[in-house]
Short mmCIF file of C-alpha atoms in Angstrom, two decimals:
data_model
loop_
_atom_site.label_atom_id
_atom_site.label_comp_id
_atom_site.label_asym_id
_atom_site.label_seq_id
_atom_site.Cartn_x
_atom_site.Cartn_y
_atom_site.Cartn_z
CA MET A 1048 -2.52 98.61 117.36
CA THR A 1049 -0.32 96.84 114.56
CA THR A 1050 2.40 99.35 113.37
CA LEU A 1051 3.47 99.71 109.73
CA GLY A 1052 7.02 97.45 110.67
CA GLU A 1053 4.76 94.68 112.24
CA ALA A 1054 2.64 94.87 109.13
CA LEU A 1055 5.81 94.65 107.01
CA ILE A 1056 6.63 91.30 108.53
CA GLY A 1057 3.29 89.71 107.92
CA LEU A 1058 3.46 90.73 104.36
CA LEU A 1059 6.93 89.26 103.80
CA GLU A 1060 5.27 86.05 105.41
CA ALA A 1061 2.35 86.30 102.90
CA HIS A 1062 5.05 86.35 99.94
CA GLY A 1063 6.94 83.17 101.19
CA VAL A 1064 9.91 84.95 102.76
CA ASP A 1065 11.30 82.63 105.46
CA THR A 1066 14.72 84.19 106.32
CA VAL A 1067 16.08 87.91 106.40
CA PHE A 1068 19.44 88.94 106.67
CA GLY A 1069 20.10 92.12 108.55
CA ILE A 1070 21.65 94.12 111.52
CA PRO A 1071 19.25 96.05 113.34
CA GLY A 1072 19.89 99.88 114.11
CA VAL A 1073 18.20 102.98 115.54
CA HIS A 1074 16.69 103.62 112.35
CA THR A 1075 15.28 99.82 111.76
CA VAL A 1076 14.18 99.08 115.25
CA GLU A 1077 10.42 99.72 114.55
CA LEU A 1078 10.92 97.37 111.47
CA TYR A 1079 11.93 94.69 113.97
CA ARG A 1080 9.07 94.82 116.20
CA GLY A 1081 6.77 91.83 114.74
CA LEU A 1082 10.05 89.74 113.87
CA ALA A 1083 10.17 87.71 116.96
CA ARG A 1084 6.65 86.42 116.66
CA SER A 1085 7.02 85.50 113.01
CA ARG A 1086 7.98 82.46 111.28
CA ILE A 1087 10.90 84.35 109.63
CA ARG A 1088 14.33 83.69 110.68
CA HIS A 1089 16.97 86.37 111.11
CA VAL A 1090 20.50 85.98 110.56
CA THR A 1091 22.80 88.49 111.63
CA PRO A 1092 25.80 89.11 109.64
CA ARG A 1093 28.97 91.04 110.78
CA HIS A 1094 28.53 93.91 108.20
CA GLU A 1095 25.92 95.05 105.76
CA GLN A 1096 27.63 93.93 103.03
CA GLY A 1097 27.51 90.53 104.19
CA ALA A 1098 23.97 90.76 104.69
CA ALA A 1099 23.15 91.50 101.22
CA PHE A 1100 25.81 88.92 100.06
CA MET A 1101 23.95 86.53 102.34
CA ALA A 1102 20.61 87.41 100.41
CA ASP A 1103 22.41 86.87 97.33
CA GLY A 1104 23.66 83.44 97.89
CA TYR A 1105 20.26 82.42 99.40
CA ALA A 1106 18.51 83.40 96.29
CA ARG A 1107 20.76 81.88 93.86
CA ALA A 1108 20.70 78.45 95.76
CA SER A 1109 16.98 78.07 96.32
CA GLY A 1110 15.62 80.40 93.10
CA ARG A 1111 13.70 82.22 95.85
CA PRO A 1112 14.62 86.41 96.76
CA GLY A 1113 16.98 86.98 99.16
CA VAL A 1114 15.65 89.73 101.83
CA ALA A 1115 18.16 92.06 103.56
CA PHE A 1116 17.27 94.63 106.34
CA VAL A 1117 19.71 97.51 106.34
CA ILE A 1118 19.77 100.97 108.39
CA THR A 1119 19.73 103.97 106.64
CA GLY A 1120 22.98 105.83 105.15
CA PRO A 1121 26.24 103.59 105.79
CA GLY A 1122 23.88 100.42 106.27
CA LEU A 1123 22.67 101.05 102.66
CA THR A 1124 26.11 102.15 101.09
CA ASN A 1125 27.59 98.84 102.82
CA ALA A 1126 25.02 96.84 100.79
CA ILE A 1127 25.28 98.53 97.56
CA THR A 1128 28.02 96.54 96.37
CA ALA A 1129 26.49 93.28 96.94
CA MET A 1130 23.33 94.94 95.04
CA GLY A 1131 25.52 95.65 92.18
CA GLN A 1132 26.67 92.24 91.93
CA ALA A 1133 22.78 90.96 92.17
CA ARG A 1134 21.86 93.46 89.18
CA ALA A 1135 25.02 92.22 87.20
CA ASP A 1136 23.82 88.44 87.59
CA SER A 1137 20.18 88.77 87.57
CA VAL A 1138 19.83 87.69 91.28
CA PRO A 1139 16.36 88.53 92.91
CA MET A 1140 16.99 90.60 95.87
CA LEU A 1141 14.70 92.85 98.13
CA VAL A 1142 16.59 95.40 100.34
CA ILE A 1143 14.47 97.04 102.82
CA SER A 1144 16.17 100.24 104.53
CA GLY A 1145 15.08 102.87 107.18
CA VAL A 1146 15.40 106.51 106.30
CA ASN A 1147 15.20 109.67 108.06
CA ALA A 1148 11.75 111.42 108.91
CA LEU A 1149 9.82 112.81 106.00
CA PRO A 1150 9.91 116.19 107.25
CA THR A 1151 13.72 116.04 107.23
CA LEU A 1152 14.61 114.65 103.84
CA GLY A 1153 16.81 116.70 101.52
CA LYS A 1154 17.39 119.38 103.64
CA GLY A 1155 20.76 118.99 104.95
CA LEU A 1156 20.07 119.63 108.63
CA GLY A 1157 22.84 117.12 109.92
CA PHE A 1158 20.74 114.09 111.20
CA LEU A 1159 22.38 110.78 111.82
CA HIS A 1160 23.21 108.64 108.64
CA GLU A 1161 21.70 111.46 106.70
CA LEU A 1162 22.46 111.33 102.90
CA PRO A 1163 21.38 114.21 100.38
CA ASP A 1164 19.20 111.92 98.31
CA GLN A 1165 19.25 108.12 99.37
CA ARG A 1166 16.48 106.84 96.84
CA GLY A 1167 18.02 108.90 94.20
CA MET A 1168 21.40 107.06 94.76
CA MET A 1169 19.87 103.54 95.15
CA GLN A 1170 17.57 104.18 91.93
CA THR A 1171 21.33 104.04 89.94
CA VAL A 1172 21.59 100.16 91.02
CA ALA A 1173 18.20 98.85 91.96
CA MET A 1174 15.72 97.79 89.63
CA PHE A 1175 13.81 100.26 91.31
CA SER A 1176 13.73 102.13 94.47
CA GLN A 1177 10.45 103.01 96.29
CA ARG A 1178 9.87 105.37 99.40
CA ILE A 1179 6.97 104.35 101.59
CA VAL A 1180 5.19 107.46 102.70
CA GLU A 1181 2.03 106.26 104.22
CA PRO A 1182 1.17 102.64 105.13
CA ALA A 1183 -1.30 101.96 102.61
CA GLU A 1184 1.45 102.34 99.96
CA LEU A 1185 3.38 99.16 101.75
CA PRO A 1186 1.05 96.10 100.10
CA ALA A 1187 1.38 97.63 96.42
CA ALA A 1188 5.41 98.05 96.76
CA LEU A 1189 5.88 94.30 97.85
CA SER A 1190 3.69 93.17 95.14
CA ARG A 1191 5.59 95.22 92.69
CA ALA A 1192 8.88 93.78 93.82
CA PHE A 1193 7.65 90.18 93.97
CA ALA A 1194 6.17 90.39 90.39
CA LEU A 1195 9.48 91.74 88.83
CA PHE A 1196 11.03 88.75 90.60
CA SER A 1197 8.75 86.24 88.96
CA SER A 1198 7.77 87.78 85.66
CA GLU A 1199 10.71 90.04 84.44
CA ARG A 1200 14.69 90.01 84.58
CA PRO A 1201 14.89 89.55 88.46
CA GLY A 1202 17.52 91.97 90.25
CA PRO A 1203 18.05 94.13 93.40
CA VAL A 1204 14.91 96.06 94.67
CA HIS A 1205 15.16 98.81 97.58
CA ILE A 1206 12.36 99.80 99.60
CA GLU A 1207 12.84 102.48 102.22
CA ILE A 1208 10.68 103.61 104.91
CA PRO A 1209 11.17 106.82 106.93
CA ILE A 1210 11.54 106.32 110.62
CA ASP A 1211 8.49 108.22 111.57
CA VAL A 1212 6.60 106.17 108.79
CA MET A 1213 7.26 102.76 110.71
CA ALA A 1214 5.49 103.37 113.67
CA LEU A 1215 2.48 104.52 111.88
CA PRO A 1216 -0.82 102.55 112.74
CA ALA A 1217 -1.30 100.11 109.74
CA GLU A 1218 -4.48 97.77 110.76
CA GLY A 1219 -5.60 95.73 107.88
CA LEU A 1220 -2.84 95.64 105.57
CA ALA A 1221 -3.46 92.58 103.14
CA PRO A 1222 -1.15 91.19 100.47
CA LEU A 1223 -1.57 91.62 96.82
CA ASP A 1224 -0.76 89.25 94.32
CA LYS A 1225 2.27 87.29 95.23
CA GLY A 1226 3.70 87.38 91.86
CA LEU A 1227 3.00 87.11 88.10
CA ALA A 1228 3.89 84.28 85.49
CA PRO A 1229 6.11 85.40 82.68
CA PRO A 1230 4.58 86.55 79.43
CA PRO A 1231 4.21 83.23 77.11
CA PRO A 1232 6.58 83.23 74.14
CA ASP A 1233 5.26 84.40 71.08
CA PRO A 1234 3.94 81.61 69.13
CA GLY A 1235 5.03 83.13 65.48
CA ALA A 1236 8.79 83.55 67.13
CA VAL A 1237 8.66 79.93 68.15
CA ALA A 1238 7.31 78.74 64.67
CA GLU A 1239 10.19 80.46 62.81
CA ALA A 1240 12.81 79.49 65.65
CA ALA A 1241 11.59 75.73 64.75
CA ARG A 1242 11.75 76.05 61.50
CA LEU A 1243 15.39 77.38 61.25
CA ALA A 1244 16.18 74.69 64.10
CA SER A 1245 14.54 71.83 61.66
CA ALA A 1246 16.94 73.05 59.05
CA ALA A 1247 20.13 73.24 60.63
CA ARG A 1248 23.00 70.59 60.18
CA ARG A 1249 25.32 71.91 62.62
CA PRO A 1250 23.14 73.46 65.54
CA LEU A 1251 24.77 74.82 68.72
CA ILE A 1252 23.02 75.85 72.11
CA LEU A 1253 24.64 78.49 74.19
CA ALA A 1254 23.28 78.30 77.80
CA GLY A 1255 23.38 81.02 80.17
CA GLY A 1256 22.47 81.92 83.83
CA GLY A 1257 19.03 82.26 82.76
CA ALA A 1258 18.71 78.52 81.57
CA LYS A 1259 20.07 76.96 85.01
CA ARG A 1260 16.89 76.04 86.07
CA THR A 1261 15.80 74.37 82.72
CA GLU A 1262 17.60 71.10 82.64
CA ALA A 1263 15.25 68.66 81.54
CA ALA A 1264 14.09 71.02 78.70
CA LEU A 1265 17.49 72.01 77.52
CA LEU A 1266 18.61 68.28 77.64
CA ARG A 1267 15.66 67.15 75.63
CA LEU A 1268 16.20 70.17 73.32
CA ALA A 1269 19.83 69.23 72.66
CA GLU A 1270 19.16 65.41 71.92
CA ARG A 1271 16.42 66.36 69.81
CA LEU A 1272 19.01 68.67 67.47
CA GLY A 1273 21.99 66.95 67.95
CA ALA A 1274 23.34 70.25 69.50
CA PRO A 1275 26.40 70.54 71.42
CA VAL A 1276 25.73 73.06 74.78
CA VAL A 1277 28.00 75.39 75.74
CA GLN A 1278 27.41 76.55 79.27
CA THR A 1279 28.62 80.14 80.68
CA THR A 1280 29.74 80.39 84.02
CA ASN A 1281 26.54 80.92 85.71
CA ALA A 1282 25.09 77.68 83.86
CA ARG A 1283 27.68 75.31 84.78
CA GLY A 1284 26.29 72.04 86.38
CA LEU A 1285 23.79 71.69 83.49
CA MET A 1286 24.01 68.52 81.37
CA HIS A 1287 27.05 66.82 83.97
CA GLY A 1288 28.97 64.62 82.03
CA HIS A 1289 26.88 64.14 78.93
CA ALA A 1290 28.16 63.67 75.39
CA LEU A 1291 26.58 67.01 74.25
CA THR A 1292 27.81 69.10 76.94
CA VAL A 1293 31.07 71.79 76.59
CA PRO A 1294 31.46 73.07 79.84
CA ALA A 1295 33.95 75.81 78.58
CA SER A 1296 34.16 79.76 78.31
CA PRO A 1297 32.88 81.07 74.94
CA SER A 1298 36.11 83.41 75.20
CA LEU A 1299 38.33 80.24 74.63
CA PRO A 1300 39.65 79.65 71.00
CA ALA A 1301 38.24 76.20 70.69
CA VAL A 1302 34.78 77.58 71.94
CA ARG A 1303 34.66 80.44 69.40
CA GLU A 1304 35.69 77.79 66.73
CA LEU A 1305 32.61 75.82 67.53
CA MET A 1306 30.43 78.76 67.33
CA ALA A 1307 31.77 79.94 63.86
CA GLY A 1308 31.21 76.52 62.69
CA SER A 1309 27.60 76.30 63.48
CA ASP A 1310 24.92 76.96 60.89
CA LEU A 1311 22.35 77.82 63.70
CA VAL A 1312 22.93 78.93 67.65
CA ILE A 1313 20.47 79.32 69.97
CA ALA A 1314 20.98 81.43 72.66
CA ALA A 1315 19.07 80.49 75.85
CA GLY A 1316 19.06 83.21 78.84
CA THR A 1317 22.78 84.79 78.28
CA GLU A 1318 23.43 88.36 77.48
CA PHE A 1319 26.74 87.81 75.63
CA GLY A 1320 28.30 89.78 78.51
CA PRO A 1321 32.36 90.60 77.90
CA THR A 1322 33.49 88.59 81.13
CA ASP A 1323 31.66 85.65 79.37
CA TYR A 1324 32.47 85.84 75.82
CA ASP A 1325 35.58 88.41 75.86
CA MET A 1326 36.99 88.09 78.97
CA TYR A 1327 40.50 88.30 77.35
CA GLY A 1328 39.44 92.08 75.91
CA ASP A 1329 40.70 90.68 72.45
CA ASP A 1330 37.33 91.53 70.42
CA GLY A 1331 37.62 88.14 69.53
CA PHE A 1332 33.98 87.50 70.05
CA VAL A 1333 31.55 87.80 67.08
CA VAL A 1334 27.62 87.63 67.15
CA PRO A 1335 26.47 84.43 65.19
CA PRO A 1336 24.84 85.45 61.85
CA ALA A 1337 22.42 82.81 62.21
CA LEU A 1338 20.94 83.02 65.75
CA VAL A 1339 17.96 82.47 67.85
CA ARG A 1340 17.89 84.35 71.12
CA ILE A 1341 15.90 83.64 74.40
CA ASP A 1342 15.46 86.03 76.96
CA ILE A 1343 13.23 87.38 79.45
CA ASP A 1344 14.45 90.96 79.07
CA ALA A 1345 13.59 93.01 75.81
CA ALA A 1346 16.62 95.36 76.69
CA GLN A 1347 18.91 92.38 76.65
CA LEU A 1348 17.41 91.32 73.50
CA ALA A 1349 17.61 94.57 71.68
CA ARG A 1350 21.31 94.63 72.76
CA HIS A 1351 22.34 91.79 70.25
CA PRO A 1352 19.71 91.46 67.64
CA ALA A 1353 18.98 88.01 66.47
CA THR A 1354 17.51 86.29 63.40
CA VAL A 1355 14.69 85.42 65.85
CA SER A 1356 14.03 86.95 69.18
CA ILE A 1357 11.83 84.86 71.91
CA LYS A 1358 11.12 87.11 74.90
CA ALA A 1359 10.16 84.68 77.30
CA ASP A 1360 11.22 82.79 80.12
CA CYS A 1361 13.72 80.34 79.19
CA ALA A 1362 11.85 76.91 80.29
CA ALA A 1363 8.63 77.82 78.99
CA ALA A 1364 10.36 79.07 75.25
CA LEU A 1365 12.61 75.66 75.10
CA GLU A 1366 9.18 73.60 75.87
CA ALA A 1367 7.35 75.79 73.13
CA LEU A 1368 10.31 75.11 70.79
CA LEU A 1369 10.28 71.33 71.35
CA ALA A 1370 6.51 71.31 70.84
CA ARG A 1371 6.78 72.81 67.42
CA LEU A 1372 9.51 70.82 66.09
CA PRO A 1373 8.74 67.88 63.67
CA ALA A 1374 8.58 64.53 65.68
CA ASN A 1375 10.56 62.42 62.86
CA ALA A 1376 13.30 64.83 62.49
CA ALA A 1377 16.65 63.25 62.84
CA PRO A 1378 19.30 65.10 65.13
CA ALA A 1379 22.47 66.22 63.57
CA PRO A 1380 24.71 63.15 63.27
CA ASP A 1381 28.01 64.66 64.55
CA GLY A 1382 26.80 66.81 67.59
CA ALA A 1383 28.54 64.49 70.10
CA ALA A 1384 31.79 64.26 67.93
CA ARG A 1385 31.62 68.35 67.72
CA ALA A 1386 31.12 68.87 71.35
CA SER A 1387 34.16 66.40 72.23
CA THR A 1388 36.32 67.82 69.92
CA ALA A 1389 35.65 71.33 71.68
CA ARG A 1390 36.19 69.90 74.87
CA GLU A 1391 39.16 68.64 74.47
CA ALA A 1392 40.56 71.32 72.31
CA ALA A 1393 39.45 73.95 75.09
CA PHE A 1394 40.63 72.01 77.94
CA ALA A 1395 44.26 71.54 75.96
CA GLY A 1396 44.65 75.08 75.01
CA LEU A 1397 44.84 76.01 78.86
CA ASP A 1398 48.46 76.23 80.36
CA ALA A 1399 49.45 73.90 82.96
CA ALA A 1400 48.74 76.06 85.90
CA LEU A 1401 45.17 76.38 84.84
CA ARG A 1402 44.60 72.87 84.55
CA GLU A 1403 46.23 71.96 88.09
CA GLN A 1404 43.59 74.66 89.66
CA ILE A 1405 40.78 73.23 87.73
CA LYS A 1406 42.08 69.54 89.37
CA VAL A 1407 41.37 71.23 92.61
CA VAL A 1408 37.73 72.20 91.78
CA GLU A 1409 37.42 68.69 90.71
CA THR A 1410 38.34 67.44 93.71
CA ILE A 1411 36.07 69.56 95.70
CA ARG A 1412 33.36 67.98 93.23
CA ASP A 1413 34.29 64.53 93.46
CA ALA A 1414 34.73 64.50 97.17
CA LEU A 1415 31.45 65.77 98.01
CA PRO A 1416 28.84 65.11 94.96
CA GLY A 1417 26.11 67.48 94.59
CA ALA A 1418 27.54 70.28 96.42
CA ILE A 1419 27.00 73.69 95.99
CA ILE A 1420 30.45 75.68 95.31
CA VAL A 1421 30.27 79.25 95.95
CA GLY A 1422 33.45 81.23 94.63
CA ASP A 1423 35.12 84.40 95.46
CA SER A 1424 37.72 86.01 93.07
CA THR A 1425 40.55 83.44 93.19
CA GLN A 1426 42.79 81.39 90.78
CA PRO A 1427 40.95 77.97 91.00
CA VAL A 1428 37.54 79.79 90.38
CA TYR A 1429 39.16 81.77 87.52
CA ALA A 1430 40.25 78.63 85.97
CA ALA A 1431 37.26 76.73 86.62
CA ASN A 1432 35.22 79.43 85.24
CA LEU A 1433 37.21 78.81 81.98
CA PHE A 1434 36.64 75.15 81.84
CA TYR A 1435 34.75 73.16 84.56
CA ASP A 1436 31.91 70.56 84.37
CA HIS A 1437 30.11 70.99 87.68
CA ASP A 1438 27.33 67.84 88.85
CA ARG A 1439 24.58 70.11 90.15
CA PRO A 1440 22.59 72.56 88.06
CA GLY A 1441 23.02 76.18 89.59
CA GLY A 1442 25.46 74.63 92.37
CA TRP A 1443 28.41 76.85 90.84
CA PHE A 1444 28.45 80.39 91.18
CA ASN A 1445 30.98 82.88 92.21
CA ALA A 1446 31.48 86.67 91.61
CA ALA A 1447 34.56 86.37 89.57
CA THR A 1448 32.05 87.46 86.58
CA GLY A 1449 29.85 90.11 85.96
CA PHE A 1450 30.26 92.85 88.50
CA GLY A 1451 33.32 91.18 90.04
CA ALA A 1452 33.01 92.14 94.06
CA LEU A 1453 35.93 90.70 96.12
CA GLY A 1454 34.61 89.17 99.32
CA TYR A 1455 31.57 87.46 97.79
CA GLY A 1456 32.20 84.15 98.72
CA PRO A 1457 32.13 83.75 102.38
CA PRO A 1458 28.63 85.66 103.23
CA ALA A 1459 26.88 84.20 99.93
CA ALA A 1460 28.12 80.60 100.88
CA ILE A 1461 26.26 81.06 104.35
CA GLY A 1462 22.96 82.53 102.35
CA ALA A 1463 23.33 79.20 100.22
CA ALA A 1464 23.79 76.77 103.13
CA LEU A 1465 20.86 77.97 105.00
CA ALA A 1466 18.57 78.27 101.84
CA VAL A 1467 19.47 74.52 100.97
CA PRO A 1468 20.47 72.93 104.32
CA GLU A 1469 20.52 69.43 102.85
CA ALA A 1470 23.45 70.05 100.44
CA PRO A 1471 27.45 70.35 101.07
CA VAL A 1472 28.38 74.08 100.62
CA VAL A 1473 31.92 75.13 99.92
CA CYS A 1474 33.19 78.44 99.65
CA LEU A 1475 36.50 78.67 97.53
CA SER A 1476 38.29 81.95 98.37
CA GLY A 1477 41.69 83.34 98.15
CA ASP A 1478 43.73 84.64 100.98
CA GLY A 1479 43.18 88.29 99.82
CA GLY A 1480 39.19 88.04 99.15
CA PHE A 1481 38.61 86.08 102.24
CA GLN A 1482 39.88 88.95 104.04
CA PHE A 1483 37.23 91.42 102.72
CA THR A 1484 34.67 89.22 104.77
CA LEU A 1485 36.53 87.15 106.97
CA PRO A 1486 34.65 87.89 110.08
CA GLU A 1487 31.43 86.50 108.51
CA ILE A 1488 32.70 82.76 109.59
CA GLY A 1489 31.30 83.88 113.12
CA ALA A 1490 27.78 84.64 111.45
CA ALA A 1491 28.10 81.11 109.85
CA LEU A 1492 28.74 79.27 113.34
CA GLU A 1493 25.95 81.51 114.89
CA ALA A 1494 23.40 80.56 112.27
CA GLY A 1495 24.51 76.84 112.18
CA ALA A 1496 25.44 77.13 108.28
CA PRO A 1497 28.00 73.96 107.99
CA VAL A 1498 29.78 75.68 105.22
CA ILE A 1499 33.40 74.24 104.24
CA PHE A 1500 35.70 77.42 103.79
CA VAL A 1501 38.44 76.53 101.75
CA VAL A 1502 41.02 79.06 101.25
CA TRP A 1503 43.68 79.15 98.72
CA ASN A 1504 46.47 81.25 100.32
CA ASN A 1505 49.18 82.28 97.58
CA ARG A 1506 49.85 85.22 100.01
CA GLY A 1507 48.65 87.97 97.72
CA TYR A 1508 46.49 88.89 94.71
CA ARG A 1509 48.32 86.94 92.44
CA GLU A 1510 46.07 87.16 89.26
CA ILE A 1511 46.54 91.03 89.58
CA GLU A 1512 50.49 90.75 89.75
CA THR A 1513 50.56 88.39 86.95
CA SER A 1514 48.31 90.74 84.87
CA MET A 1515 50.89 93.75 85.99
CA ARG A 1516 53.95 91.84 85.04
CA ALA A 1517 52.29 90.91 81.43
CA VAL A 1518 52.18 94.57 80.63
CA ASP A 1519 55.42 95.52 82.12
CA VAL A 1520 54.37 97.23 85.20
CA GLU A 1521 56.25 96.59 88.30
CA PRO A 1522 53.74 94.84 90.74
CA VAL A 1523 52.94 97.25 93.61
CA GLY A 1524 50.24 96.47 96.30
CA VAL A 1525 49.55 92.86 95.29
CA SER A 1526 51.20 91.21 98.43
CA PRO A 1527 48.87 91.62 101.36
CA ALA A 1528 50.25 89.77 104.29
CA PRO A 1529 47.81 87.09 105.17
CA PRO A 1530 47.15 86.28 108.96
CA ASP A 1531 47.14 83.01 110.60
CA PHE A 1532 43.80 81.91 108.95
CA ALA A 1533 43.99 78.63 111.36
CA LYS A 1534 44.16 80.81 114.45
CA LEU A 1535 41.50 83.24 113.52
CA ALA A 1536 38.94 80.52 112.91
CA GLU A 1537 39.88 78.76 116.10
CA ALA A 1538 39.18 82.39 117.80
CA TYR A 1539 35.47 82.04 116.40
CA GLY A 1540 35.28 78.58 117.57
CA ILE A 1541 35.54 76.83 114.28
CA ALA A 1542 37.76 74.15 113.40
CA ALA A 1543 40.37 74.60 111.08
CA GLU A 1544 43.19 72.52 109.02
CA ARG A 1545 46.06 73.60 107.27
CA LEU A 1546 47.31 72.00 103.96
CA ALA A 1547 50.68 72.21 102.25
CA GLY A 1548 49.40 72.18 98.66
CA PRO A 1549 46.10 70.28 97.71
CA GLN A 1550 47.33 66.90 98.35
CA GLY A 1551 44.87 65.66 100.84
CA LEU A 1552 42.13 67.89 100.22
CA ALA A 1553 39.57 65.43 99.46
CA ASP A 1554 39.90 63.45 103.01
CA ALA A 1555 40.10 67.06 104.79
CA LEU A 1556 36.60 67.83 102.89
CA ILE A 1557 35.00 64.64 103.73
CA ARG A 1558 36.20 65.14 107.51
CA ALA A 1559 34.85 68.73 107.37
CA ARG A 1560 31.45 67.43 106.08
CA ALA A 1561 31.11 64.94 108.57
CA ALA A 1562 31.47 67.50 111.34
CA GLY A 1563 28.13 69.25 110.53
CA LYS A 1564 29.38 72.43 111.19
CA PRO A 1565 31.48 75.10 109.97
CA VAL A 1566 35.09 74.20 109.11
CA LEU A 1567 38.10 76.01 107.49
CA ILE A 1568 40.48 74.44 105.28
CA GLU A 1569 43.83 76.58 104.23
CA ILE A 1570 45.55 75.26 101.31
CA SER A 1571 48.93 76.71 101.33
CA VAL A 1572 50.23 77.18 97.57
CA GLU A 1573 53.84 78.00 96.72
#
């Protein structure tokens, strides 16, 4: 007899899933029945939050949905923080959990891991949450999830299976459609956008996370129009080193000045969120009056109405726009000069400490070309989110924007390393955030994920302390004593190196990469 748990594994394989992150428990035993005989790799984190963060990093690095298995109750509530981060950053994530037996749900009988309404709780953060009450429902539920991942704005999806349903017979369950294509862009909207773009003399492109896999089309459009390209945090790595690239935050005065001086702004895959466009909370961001927006999500388009709105996948919309532009139209002659002025002014506007922290990130990039750098909320990451030109599309991401979950870096970097094993993967974390998920370094070693963990140790939450002092609040609670990270790493069987400042970081990174296994580098900061 094939049980529903076994059928689930086969259906996931049919949808292309090759890795699952999870911690088994008595409420998910039946989900694991077919796993050992499948082609799916199981990775065991040290905490369910780590499982979902790993799924997030896997998805961002690979472009494929990350999948996590968690138990009902505390397993799922542990994962909900990571699901919140995935929702904020439009990351495709499938979380499959158990739940108590159907006849007991909602009755408050005191069963192990019981919640009053688990699915109701998950509906507040997941794109949708569905309970499977009979085996025949599972193929459609999975099809719905993978269709959302491929044709709409992605995010976390939750499917829960009661423990008494997991073991039911489920012979002959077959996958439905594996996914859908996004709707094509409206020809009329594309034609109007092309008309505006052809007439613009000072065009500008804003690229968000939705455009991070569209570099070829984005580059062609930018060169065709002579338009500088400003990248939000989740778009960094696009057009690295190009004369038209502006790898600087739209919250900076120089970038806002560039936007204000443009007669047309094309916003591709960016939601205009405050953590990108108004991170200082000064209300200085103004939606451009002449605006073409491209977004796969109609709700996002409605939040900031534009002159022309194109509901479509970014790649399809950019290709369609390119096809409608006049072949003989000359690009704006001063695009490169405008981009250069904005870059120089944006960097010059940063204080010396920020510029030094950006150099640390540039050292990582230059020592390990093509690396994926996964950040946590720490000073060099904050600084590089303001200004930094990465050399790999989609290779710079962190949790210091959007939901802002601390402790994201280590497990997300493990997921990224397993998704793209040929790329160097660096986790850049602070001593405070690293302690949130420090035990996951053991999972990295066990899974064979050669992540280089770089810990920026300034002995506390320095960004929060600075914020307190800026408003005359006496700092309290911002100096948690860090442990000896090198000794902890060695206790897990991981080699470690301590640096007295950023000097020597490049050589340490090269040594760590050559080791071919997890390594910890601690940078002690005065």
